[in-house]
Structure formats: C-alpha cells, structure tokens
Coordinates of C-alpha atoms in Angstrom, one line a residue:
M6 CA 20.3 23.3 -1.7
V7 CA 19.3 19.8 -2.7
D8 CA 20.8 18.2 0.2
S9 CA 18.6 20.4 2.3
V10 CA 15.5 19.9 0.5
S11 CA 16.0 16.1 0.9
R12 CA 16.4 16.0 4.7
I13 CA 13.5 18.2 5.1
L14 CA 11.3 16.0 2.8
N15 CA 12.9 12.4 4.3
I16 CA 14.0 11.6 0.7
E17 CA 17.3 10.5 -0.3
K18 CA 19.4 12.7 -3.0
D19 CA 19.3 10.5 -5.9
E20 CA 15.3 9.6 -5.3
L21 CA 14.7 13.5 -5.3
P22 CA 14.4 14.0 -9.0
R23 CA 12.3 11.1 -9.3
A24 CA 9.9 12.0 -6.3
L25 CA 9.4 15.4 -8.2
L26 CA 8.2 14.2 -11.5
S27 CA 6.2 11.5 -9.6
V28 CA 4.7 14.6 -8.0
L29 CA 3.9 16.4 -11.4
Y30 CA 2.8 13.1 -12.9
F31 CA -0.1 12.9 -10.4
F32 CA -0.8 16.8 -10.1
C33 CA -1.3 16.3 -13.8
V34 CA -4.0 13.3 -13.4
L35 CA -5.9 15.0 -10.7
C36 CA -5.9 18.4 -12.0
G37 CA -7.1 16.8 -15.4
Y38 CA -9.8 14.7 -13.3
Y39 CA -11.2 17.8 -11.3
F40 CA -11.8 19.9 -14.3
L41 CA -14.1 16.7 -15.0
R42 CA -15.7 15.9 -11.9
P43 CA -18.1 18.5 -10.9
V44 CA -19.6 18.2 -14.6
R45 CA -20.1 14.7 -14.0
E46 CA -21.8 15.3 -10.4
A47 CA -24.0 18.0 -11.8
M48 CA -25.0 15.9 -14.9
G49 CA -25.8 13.0 -12.4
V50 CA -28.2 15.1 -10.2
A51 CA -29.9 16.8 -12.7
R52 CA -32.7 14.6 -13.0
G53 CA -33.5 13.8 -9.4
M54 CA -31.6 10.6 -6.7
D55 CA -33.5 7.7 -8.1
E56 CA -31.9 8.1 -11.6
L57 CA -28.4 8.7 -10.1
R58 CA -28.8 5.6 -8.3
W59 CA -29.4 3.5 -11.4
L60 CA -26.3 4.8 -13.1
F61 CA -24.3 3.6 -10.1
V62 CA -25.2 0.0 -11.1
G63 CA -24.3 1.0 -14.7
T64 CA -20.9 2.3 -13.8
S65 CA -20.3 -0.9 -11.8
L66 CA -21.1 -3.1 -15.0
V67 CA -18.6 -0.6 -17.3
S68 CA -15.6 -0.9 -14.8
L69 CA -15.6 -4.9 -14.8
V70 CA -15.2 -4.5 -18.7
L71 CA -12.9 -1.6 -18.4
V72 CA -10.6 -3.5 -16.0
L73 CA -10.4 -6.8 -18.1
A74 CA -9.9 -5.0 -21.3
F75 CA -6.8 -3.3 -19.6
G76 CA -5.6 -6.5 -18.6
G77 CA -5.6 -7.4 -21.8
V78 CA -3.8 -5.1 -23.0
V79 CA -1.0 -5.0 -20.3
A80 CA -0.4 -9.2 -21.2
R81 CA 0.3 -8.0 -24.5
T82 CA 2.6 -4.9 -24.1
N83 CA 4.8 -3.2 -21.3
R84 CA 4.7 -0.5 -19.3
R85 CA 5.8 2.1 -21.5
K86 CA 3.0 1.3 -23.9
F87 CA 0.3 0.4 -22.0
I88 CA 0.1 3.3 -19.5
P89 CA 0.1 5.6 -22.3
I90 CA -2.5 3.7 -23.9
A91 CA -4.6 4.0 -21.3
Y92 CA -4.5 7.8 -20.9
L93 CA -4.8 8.3 -24.9
F94 CA -8.1 6.1 -24.2
V95 CA -9.4 8.8 -22.0
I96 CA -8.1 11.7 -24.2
G97 CA -10.4 10.0 -27.2
C98 CA -13.2 9.8 -25.3
L99 CA -13.1 13.2 -23.9
I100 CA -12.8 14.7 -27.5
V101 CA -15.7 12.9 -28.3
F102 CA -17.8 13.6 -25.6
S103 CA -17.0 17.5 -26.2
G104 CA -17.5 17.3 -29.9
M105 CA -20.9 15.9 -29.3
L106 CA -21.9 18.6 -26.9
I107 CA -20.3 21.4 -29.2
A108 CA -22.2 19.9 -32.1
D109 CA -25.3 19.9 -30.2
G110 CA -25.0 23.3 -28.7
A111 CA -24.4 24.8 -32.0
A112 CA -27.7 23.2 -33.4
G113 CA -29.7 24.9 -30.8
G114 CA -29.5 22.7 -27.6
G115 CA -29.4 23.7 -23.7
L116 CA -27.4 22.9 -21.0
I117 CA -27.9 19.4 -19.1
G118 CA -30.8 19.5 -16.9
T119 CA -32.7 22.7 -18.2
D120 CA -35.8 22.9 -20.0
A121 CA -33.7 23.6 -23.1
E122 CA -31.8 20.1 -23.0
T123 CA -32.0 17.7 -26.0
P124 CA -31.8 13.9 -26.1
V125 CA -28.5 14.1 -27.4
A126 CA -27.3 15.9 -24.3
R127 CA -29.4 13.8 -22.0
Y128 CA -27.8 11.0 -23.2
V129 CA -24.1 12.3 -23.3
G130 CA -24.9 13.4 -19.4
Y131 CA -25.6 9.6 -18.7
I132 CA -22.7 8.3 -20.7
F133 CA -20.2 10.4 -19.4
F134 CA -21.5 10.0 -15.9
V135 CA -20.8 6.3 -16.1
W136 CA -17.8 6.6 -18.3
L137 CA -16.1 9.3 -15.6
S138 CA -17.2 7.3 -12.6
A139 CA -15.1 3.9 -13.9
I140 CA -12.4 6.0 -15.5
N141 CA -11.8 8.1 -12.4
L142 CA -10.9 5.2 -10.3
F143 CA -8.7 3.6 -13.5
V144 CA -6.3 6.3 -14.0
T145 CA -5.5 6.5 -10.3
S146 CA -5.0 3.1 -10.0
V147 CA -3.1 2.9 -13.0
F148 CA -0.6 5.9 -11.7
W149 CA -0.2 4.1 -8.0
A150 CA 0.4 0.9 -9.9
F151 CA 3.1 2.5 -11.6
M152 CA 4.6 4.1 -8.4
V153 CA 4.9 1.1 -5.8
D154 CA 6.6 -0.7 -9.0
I155 CA 9.5 1.8 -9.0
F156 CA 9.1 2.7 -5.7
D157 CA 10.0 -0.2 -2.7
M158 CA 7.7 -0.8 0.5
R159 CA 10.2 1.4 2.6
Q160 CA 10.3 4.1 0.2
G161 CA 6.6 4.3 -0.1
K162 CA 6.3 4.7 3.3
R163 CA 8.7 7.6 3.7
M164 CA 7.7 9.2 0.1
F165 CA 3.8 8.5 -1.1
A166 CA 2.6 11.1 1.8
F167 CA 5.0 13.6 -0.3
I168 CA 3.7 12.3 -4.1
G169 CA 0.2 12.5 -2.6
I170 CA 0.7 16.5 -2.4
G171 CA 0.9 16.6 -6.3
G172 CA -2.5 15.0 -6.7
T173 CA -4.1 17.3 -4.0
L174 CA -2.7 20.4 -5.3
G175 CA -3.8 19.6 -8.7
A176 CA -7.4 18.5 -7.5
L177 CA -7.5 21.7 -5.4
I178 CA -6.4 24.2 -8.7
G179 CA -8.7 22.0 -10.8
G180 CA -11.6 22.1 -8.4
W181 CA -10.8 26.0 -8.0
A182 CA -10.6 26.5 -11.6
T183 CA -13.5 25.1 -12.5
N184 CA -16.0 26.6 -9.6
V185 CA -14.5 30.0 -11.4
I186 CA -15.2 29.3 -14.7
S187 CA -18.5 28.1 -13.6
G188 CA -19.4 31.3 -11.9
M189 CA -18.4 33.3 -14.8
T190 CA -20.4 31.9 -17.7
E191 CA -23.8 29.9 -18.2
S192 CA -22.9 29.2 -21.8
V193 CA -24.1 25.7 -23.5
Y194 CA -20.2 25.0 -23.8
L195 CA -19.0 25.4 -20.5
P196 CA -19.3 21.2 -19.8
A197 CA -17.0 20.9 -23.4
G198 CA -14.7 23.4 -22.6
L199 CA -14.0 21.9 -19.2
M200 CA -13.6 18.2 -20.9
L201 CA -10.8 19.6 -23.3
T202 CA -9.0 21.2 -20.7
G203 CA -8.8 17.8 -18.8
A204 CA -7.6 16.1 -21.9
A205 CA -4.9 18.5 -22.3
L206 CA -4.0 17.4 -18.8
F207 CA -4.1 13.9 -19.4
G208 CA -1.8 14.3 -22.4
L209 CA 0.6 16.2 -20.1
A210 CA 0.8 13.4 -17.8
I211 CA 1.7 10.7 -20.5
V212 CA 5.1 13.1 -21.3
V213 CA 5.7 13.2 -17.7
M214 CA 5.3 9.3 -17.1
L215 CA 7.6 8.4 -20.0
K216 CA 10.3 10.8 -18.6
L217 CA 9.8 9.4 -15.0
D218 CA 10.2 5.8 -16.6
R219 CA 13.5 6.4 -18.4
L220 CA 14.6 8.1 -15.3
T221 CA 13.8 5.1 -13.0
F222 CA 15.4 2.7 -15.5
S223 CA 18.6 4.9 -15.5
S224 CA 18.7 5.3 -12.0
E225 CA 18.5 1.3 -11.5
R226 CA 20.9 1.0 -14.2
A227 CA 23.6 3.4 -12.7
R228 CA 23.0 1.5 -9.3
G229 CA 23.6 -1.9 -11.0
T230 CA 20.1 -3.1 -10.4
G231 CA 19.1 -3.4 -14.1
A232 CA 15.8 -2.4 -13.0
A233 CA 15.3 -6.3 -12.4
V234 CA 12.1 -7.6 -10.7
P235 CA 12.8 -9.4 -7.4
A236 CA 12.6 -13.0 -7.6
H237 CA 9.5 -13.4 -5.0
Q238 CA 7.6 -10.4 -7.0
A239 CA 7.6 -12.8 -10.5
G240 CA 4.7 -13.0 -12.1
T241 CA 3.1 -16.5 -13.3
E242 CA 4.5 -18.2 -16.4
G243 CA 5.2 -15.8 -19.2
Q244 CA 5.5 -13.0 -16.4
Q245 CA 9.2 -13.7 -15.3
Q246 CA 11.1 -10.8 -16.4
S247 CA 14.9 -11.0 -17.5
H248 CA 17.6 -9.5 -15.5
E249 CA 18.9 -7.7 -18.6
E250 CA 15.6 -6.2 -19.7
P251 CA 14.3 -2.9 -18.4
A252 CA 11.1 -3.3 -16.5
G253 CA 9.7 -0.9 -18.5
L254 CA 10.3 -2.7 -21.7
A255 CA 9.2 -6.5 -20.5
R256 CA 6.2 -7.7 -21.0
I257 CA 3.7 -8.5 -18.2
G258 CA 2.4 -11.9 -20.1
G259 CA -0.3 -13.9 -18.9
T260 CA -4.2 -13.3 -19.9
F261 CA -6.6 -10.5 -19.3
W262 CA -8.8 -12.1 -16.5
D263 CA -5.0 -13.2 -14.8
G264 CA -6.2 -10.2 -12.4
A265 CA -9.7 -11.3 -11.6
K266 CA -8.6 -15.2 -10.8
A267 CA -5.5 -13.6 -8.6
V268 CA -8.2 -11.6 -6.6
A269 CA -10.3 -14.6 -6.0
V270 CA -7.7 -16.8 -4.9
S271 CA -5.3 -14.6 -3.2
P272 CA -6.9 -14.1 0.8
Y273 CA -4.3 -11.1 0.8
L274 CA -6.1 -9.5 -2.1
L275 CA -9.4 -10.3 -1.0
G276 CA -8.7 -8.6 2.2
I277 CA -7.9 -5.5 0.5
G278 CA -10.9 -5.9 -1.9
A279 CA -13.2 -5.7 1.0
Y280 CA -11.2 -2.8 2.7
I281 CA -11.8 -1.2 -0.4
V282 CA -16.0 -2.2 -0.5
L283 CA -16.3 -1.2 2.9
M284 CA -14.7 1.9 2.3
A285 CA -16.8 2.5 -1.1
I286 CA -19.8 2.1 1.0
S287 CA -19.0 4.6 3.2
N288 CA -18.1 7.1 0.7
T289 CA -21.5 6.3 -1.0
L290 CA -23.7 7.1 1.6
I291 CA -21.8 10.6 2.4
Y292 CA -21.8 11.1 -1.4
F293 CA -25.7 10.6 -1.5
T294 CA -26.1 12.9 1.2
Q295 CA -24.3 15.7 0.0
A296 CA -25.9 15.4 -3.5
N297 CA -29.4 15.7 -1.8
I298 CA -28.4 19.1 0.0
I299 CA -26.9 20.4 -3.3
L300 CA -29.8 19.4 -5.3
E301 CA -32.1 21.5 -2.6
N302 CA -30.2 24.2 -2.4
T303 CA -29.5 25.3 -5.8
D304 CA -31.6 25.5 -9.1
T305 CA -29.3 25.8 -12.1
F306 CA -26.5 23.5 -13.7
S307 CA -23.7 26.2 -13.3
Q308 CA -24.9 26.5 -9.6
R309 CA -24.7 22.7 -9.3
V310 CA -21.3 22.5 -10.8
A311 CA -20.2 25.4 -8.6
G312 CA -21.7 23.7 -5.5
F313 CA -19.6 20.6 -6.1
A314 CA -16.4 22.3 -6.8
Q315 CA -16.9 24.2 -3.5
F316 CA -17.1 20.8 -1.7
D317 CA -14.2 19.8 -3.7
A318 CA -12.2 22.8 -2.9
L319 CA -12.8 22.4 1.0
A320 CA -12.1 18.8 0.8
Q321 CA -8.5 19.3 -1.1
V322 CA -7.4 21.9 1.6
A323 CA -8.1 19.8 4.4
T324 CA -6.5 17.0 2.4
L325 CA -3.4 19.3 1.7
L326 CA -3.0 20.3 5.3
A327 CA -3.2 16.7 6.7
Q328 CA -0.6 15.4 4.0
I329 CA 2.0 18.1 5.1
F330 CA 1.8 17.8 8.6
V331 CA 0.4 14.5 9.3
T332 CA 0.5 11.8 7.1
T333 CA 4.0 10.8 7.1
R334 CA 4.7 10.9 10.7
V335 CA 1.2 8.7 11.4
I336 CA 2.5 6.1 9.1
K337 CA 6.0 5.6 10.7
R338 CA 5.2 5.8 14.1
I339 CA 1.9 3.4 14.5
G340 CA 2.5 1.3 11.0
V341 CA 0.3 0.8 8.2
G342 CA -2.7 -1.5 9.9
W343 CA -3.1 1.1 12.6
T344 CA -2.9 4.2 10.0
L345 CA -5.7 2.2 8.0
V346 CA -7.9 2.0 10.9
I347 CA -8.3 6.1 11.1
L348 CA -10.9 6.1 8.4
P349 CA -13.3 3.7 10.2
V350 CA -13.2 5.7 13.4
V351 CA -14.0 9.1 11.3
T352 CA -16.7 7.2 9.3
M353 CA -18.3 6.3 12.3
V354 CA -17.8 9.7 14.3
G355 CA -18.8 11.5 11.4
F356 CA -22.2 10.1 10.4
A357 CA -23.1 10.5 14.7
V358 CA -22.4 14.4 14.2
L359 CA -24.3 14.5 10.9
S360 CA -27.3 12.9 12.3
V361 CA -27.7 15.2 15.0
W362 CA -27.0 18.4 12.7
T363 CA -28.3 17.6 8.7
V364 CA -27.2 21.2 7.6
F365 CA -24.8 22.3 4.5
G366 CA -21.9 23.5 6.9
V367 CA -21.5 20.1 8.8
M368 CA -21.9 18.3 5.9
A369 CA -18.8 20.5 4.5
V370 CA -16.8 19.9 7.2
F371 CA -17.6 15.9 7.4
Q372 CA -17.1 15.2 3.7
A373 CA -13.9 17.5 3.7
L374 CA -12.2 15.3 6.9
H375 CA -13.7 11.9 5.6
R376 CA -11.9 12.7 2.5
A377 CA -8.8 14.0 3.9
T378 CA -8.6 11.1 5.8
R379 CA -9.2 8.5 2.8
Y380 CA -6.3 10.7 0.4
A381 CA -3.8 12.1 2.9
I382 CA -3.6 9.2 5.5
S383 CA -5.5 5.8 4.3
R384 CA -4.4 6.2 0.5
P385 CA -0.8 6.0 0.9
A386 CA -0.9 3.2 3.6
R387 CA -3.2 1.4 1.4
E388 CA -1.0 1.7 -1.8
T389 CA 2.0 0.5 -0.2
L390 CA 0.1 -3.1 1.0
F391 CA 0.5 -3.2 -3.1
S392 CA 4.4 -2.7 -3.0
V393 CA 4.7 -6.6 -1.7
V394 CA 2.8 -8.3 -4.5
S395 CA 4.1 -9.3 -8.3
P396 CA 4.2 -7.0 -11.2
A397 CA 1.2 -8.6 -12.6
E398 CA -0.8 -8.3 -9.8
K399 CA 0.0 -4.6 -9.7
Y400 CA -1.1 -3.7 -13.3
K401 CA -3.5 -6.6 -13.5
A402 CA -5.0 -7.5 -9.9
K403 CA -4.9 -4.0 -8.6
P404 CA -7.0 -2.4 -11.1
V405 CA -10.0 -4.7 -10.5
V406 CA -9.6 -4.0 -6.7
D407 CA -9.5 -0.4 -7.0
V408 CA -12.1 -0.2 -9.7
F409 CA -14.6 -3.0 -10.0
L410 CA -14.7 -4.0 -6.2
Y411 CA -15.0 0.0 -5.3
R412 CA -17.9 0.4 -8.0
G413 CA -19.3 -2.7 -6.5
G414 CA -19.3 -1.4 -3.1
D415 CA -20.8 1.9 -4.7
V416 CA -23.9 -0.1 -5.9
A417 CA -24.1 -1.7 -2.3
G418 CA -24.0 2.0 -0.8
A419 CA -26.3 3.5 -3.1
G420 CA -29.0 0.3 -2.4
V421 CA -28.5 0.9 1.5
D422 CA -29.2 4.6 0.8
G423 CA -32.2 3.7 -1.3
M424 CA -33.3 1.2 1.2
F425 CA -33.5 4.0 4.1
A426 CA -35.5 6.4 1.5
A427 CA -37.9 4.0 1.1
M428 CA -38.5 3.6 4.7
G429 CA -38.4 6.9 5.6
L430 CA -35.2 6.5 8.1
T431 CA -33.0 9.3 9.2
L432 CA -29.5 9.6 9.4
A433 CA -29.3 8.7 12.9
W434 CA -30.5 5.0 11.5
V435 CA -27.3 5.3 9.4
A436 CA -24.7 6.4 11.9
A437 CA -25.8 3.5 13.9
A438 CA -25.4 0.7 11.3
T439 CA -21.9 2.2 10.8
V440 CA -20.6 1.1 14.2
P441 CA -20.7 -2.7 14.0
V442 CA -19.3 -2.1 10.0
A443 CA -16.7 0.2 11.1
G444 CA -15.6 -2.7 13.7
V445 CA -15.2 -5.1 11.2
W446 CA -13.4 -2.7 8.9
A447 CA -10.7 -1.8 11.9
M448 CA -9.8 -5.4 12.4
L449 CA -9.7 -6.2 9.0
C450 CA -7.2 -2.7 8.7
L451 CA -5.1 -4.4 11.4
A452 CA -5.2 -7.8 9.7
L453 CA -3.6 -6.4 6.3
G454 CA -1.0 -4.5 8.5
R455 CA 0.3 -7.7 9.7
A456 CA -0.4 -9.7 6.4
Q457 CA 1.8 -7.0 4.6
Q458 CA 4.7 -7.4 7.1
V459 CA 4.8 -11.0 6.7
R460 CA 4.9 -11.1 3.0
D461 CA 7.5 -8.3 3.0
V462 CA 9.8 -10.7 5.3
A463 CA 9.1 -13.6 3.4
G464 CA 10.1 -11.8 0.0
R465 CA 13.4 -9.8 1.2
A466 CA 14.4 -13.5 2.4
A467 CA 13.5 -15.0 -0.9
E468 CA 15.7 -12.1 -2.4
P469 CA 19.2 -13.3 -4.1
E470 CA 22.2 -12.1 -2.7
P471 CA 23.4 -9.3 -4.9
E472 CA 26.6 -10.5 -7.2
S473 CA 29.8 -9.1 -5.8
S474 CA 31.4 -7.0 -8.6
S475 CA 35.5 -7.9 -9.3
V476 CA 38.2 -5.9 -11.1
A477 CA 40.4 -7.7 -13.4

C-alpha cells in the first residue's frame, strides 16, 4: 500500500512520512489563517477604500520591523526554537485581540463598520488589519523556509506541489467554515470566535512542526548524513554548522540585519525580490477591484465577511484542481523559469478581459485563476529558488523578500490604484499598463530559472565527497 501511494505521488518511500507531516503542517497554518482572512478584509473595507490604501502603507512598515525582529531571534536560537516562537507570538496576539473584542462586546459595543461601533472596536480593526497583513506572509514564509531547509531542490520539484495541497485544503476548509459561521450569526462576538479558532490551529501547527523536525533528523542520521548542511550552503561567520550537530539544534548565528544586507548585495536575491514586488503589485490591483465590487454589493459586516470567504473558497477550489492535475507535470516538463512565466501571462490576459466585463462573476473567475496560478503553479516553483541558498538566507533573507518586499509591492499597487481612481481612468488603462510590465516580469522569470540552475551545479560541484564506511 505504501509503495503504491509513493509511486502515485512521485515520492520515495522513505520520504512519505515527512511529506505527509508537511501536508498536515501546512494545512494547520493556512486553515488557521483563513479563519482570520475574511475578518481582516471586512475590517479593511468597513470605512471605505481611501483608508484601506493607508492601511497598506502601515502594513509595509510593520513588516520591516517584524522581519528584522525575527532575524534577531533566528541569530540567537535554532529552528526548533525560533519557528515555535514565531507561531506562539501569533497565538498570543490573537488572544489579546479576541479578548479586547469580547470585553468591548460585553460592554455594549457593536460590530465593526456598524452605527454601534465603539472606538475600541474601530482601532482593533485598524491594528488587526495591519498586523494580519504582515503576519500572513510571515507564517507562510517561515513554513516554506523550513521546507527548503529539509528538502533539496530535486525533492522540492517533486514534492512541493503535493505539500501545497495540504495548505489549499486548509484554506478551503477554513474559508468554507468561516462563510457558514458568518451566515449563521450576526453576533458581536463573531470576529473574536474566529480569532480563537485560528489560534488553536496555529498551536497544532507547532506540534506538527516539532514532530517533523525530529523525524527529519532521524531520517538523515539513518542515511548517515548527520543532518549536516552542505559546505556551499554554510552561512557567514558564526553560521557554519558542525557535521556532528543536528540542523534543527544548530544556531544560525549572525545579526538581525543579515537578511536585509544579504538581499541588498545578492543579485540572485534581488531578482527574487523584484519578482515578488511585481507579483504583489498585480495582486493588489486585483484586490482593490475585488474589494470595490464587494463593498458595492453588501450592506453589513457579516455579509462582507461571507463575500470575501466566497471569493476565497472559489480560489481554493481552482488552486486544488491545479495542484492535483497540473503543477508537478508543469515544473518537471518546462522547468522553473517557464513555470514562473505563467503568472505574468495570466495577469495580463485577466485584466484585459476584466476591462471589458467588469462584473462580479468575471472578477470571481479572474481572481480564482490568478490565485490558483500564484499558489498552485508559481509558488512551488518560486520556493525551489531558495533551495540553493544558505540556511541563514533561508530564515533571514527569505522573510525580507516574502514579507517586506511583498508589502512594499502592495504599497506601490495601492498607489497605482489610487492614481487611476483620482484620474477617473478605467480598467482598460490598467490592462494596457500590465502589458509592458508583464513582459519585463516574464524575462525576469526566465533569468531566475537559469540562475538557479547555475547555483545548483556550482553547489553540487563544491560538495565534499561522502566518506566511505569501512568494516573493522
């Protein structure tokens, strides 16, 4: 039975337990987040689109502080400590947010965005939007940094699409449950209840992550690798790991700003960062279009939560289908670079269609296809780009790219959207503007694919030959 499953999934027999735990880990992370995401979106649009754009600016600044603080934790601990610390921080914040909303509701406060809204609820809404907008990228970045730490590039090409299915199922179930719950109640305690549910799922993610880390070390020790980091992936001074020390127990070392410095001086990391920024700009333009449509077609907070949850559910179904039937075959046949090119093309075509038919149904389909491409096809390919960098860059530089630069792209996208809105221009202008940007984006994708191959070949050539065992 195990052999049959391994063949179907294109996963080796000894890899299957770790792959299944990775699926469960990602399921917990995204299921927890998707109990929170519709609440954030409804809070963000409650007072109109102008305030929503300013919230994006605040999110970018908070993201920089967050990734630098995490870099400091990474420098002083090992992954068995800093990954649980990151999720415990998220859980603690959710408990505080929910406690404030419960206390406000008990004191007679109303739902955010209603006439009965109190100043406490209003400012919790602002802070929660900014906080979750930074945290959501952070928790997924930490997850994928862990994945590229325990699986190499060839394993990633085979396994990341399958692992991604766990996250998609978690997002689908979380979004569906939130939609159902929101449709059943208009209670003032609805946001707090969803926050506590998300906190419980992040707690489960910690348990699964620690089990996966121990299993990884046991598996590598059984193969005689000792969970050591290859020489070409060793970090800077203070970051070299001993061959006798498990990867999960070794300190990364360095300083909190190493991640930002690494991105600034590495053309490879800068290229990935540019890809992220362009992706974020396109995603933000789609997001504002979607938010406008929902704001125009709903009246209450719960209706907005349900509306955003419906968009999420449709996107996750499309993502799941793509992960099952498309992703692994695409990456294997056309390579990482050309796989990354698919997203710019989908973005350009989608905006062109939306500029002609700006209606709810077309927006829902475009958003679903864009997110399915982003998460099911581009994300696994993009994550393999980090499999050829050092552990320090995986845990310090990767959050800078995934969180801060992404949110910087959000700010740029919000600025573009605000500019078009102020000038009274239509989506046709947005579609026209995406054509040259998509062309540059596509060329960058191909360049990153080639650079990854060069780094992989150089890294494998630099690896020391494994010591042969002898029998006394």
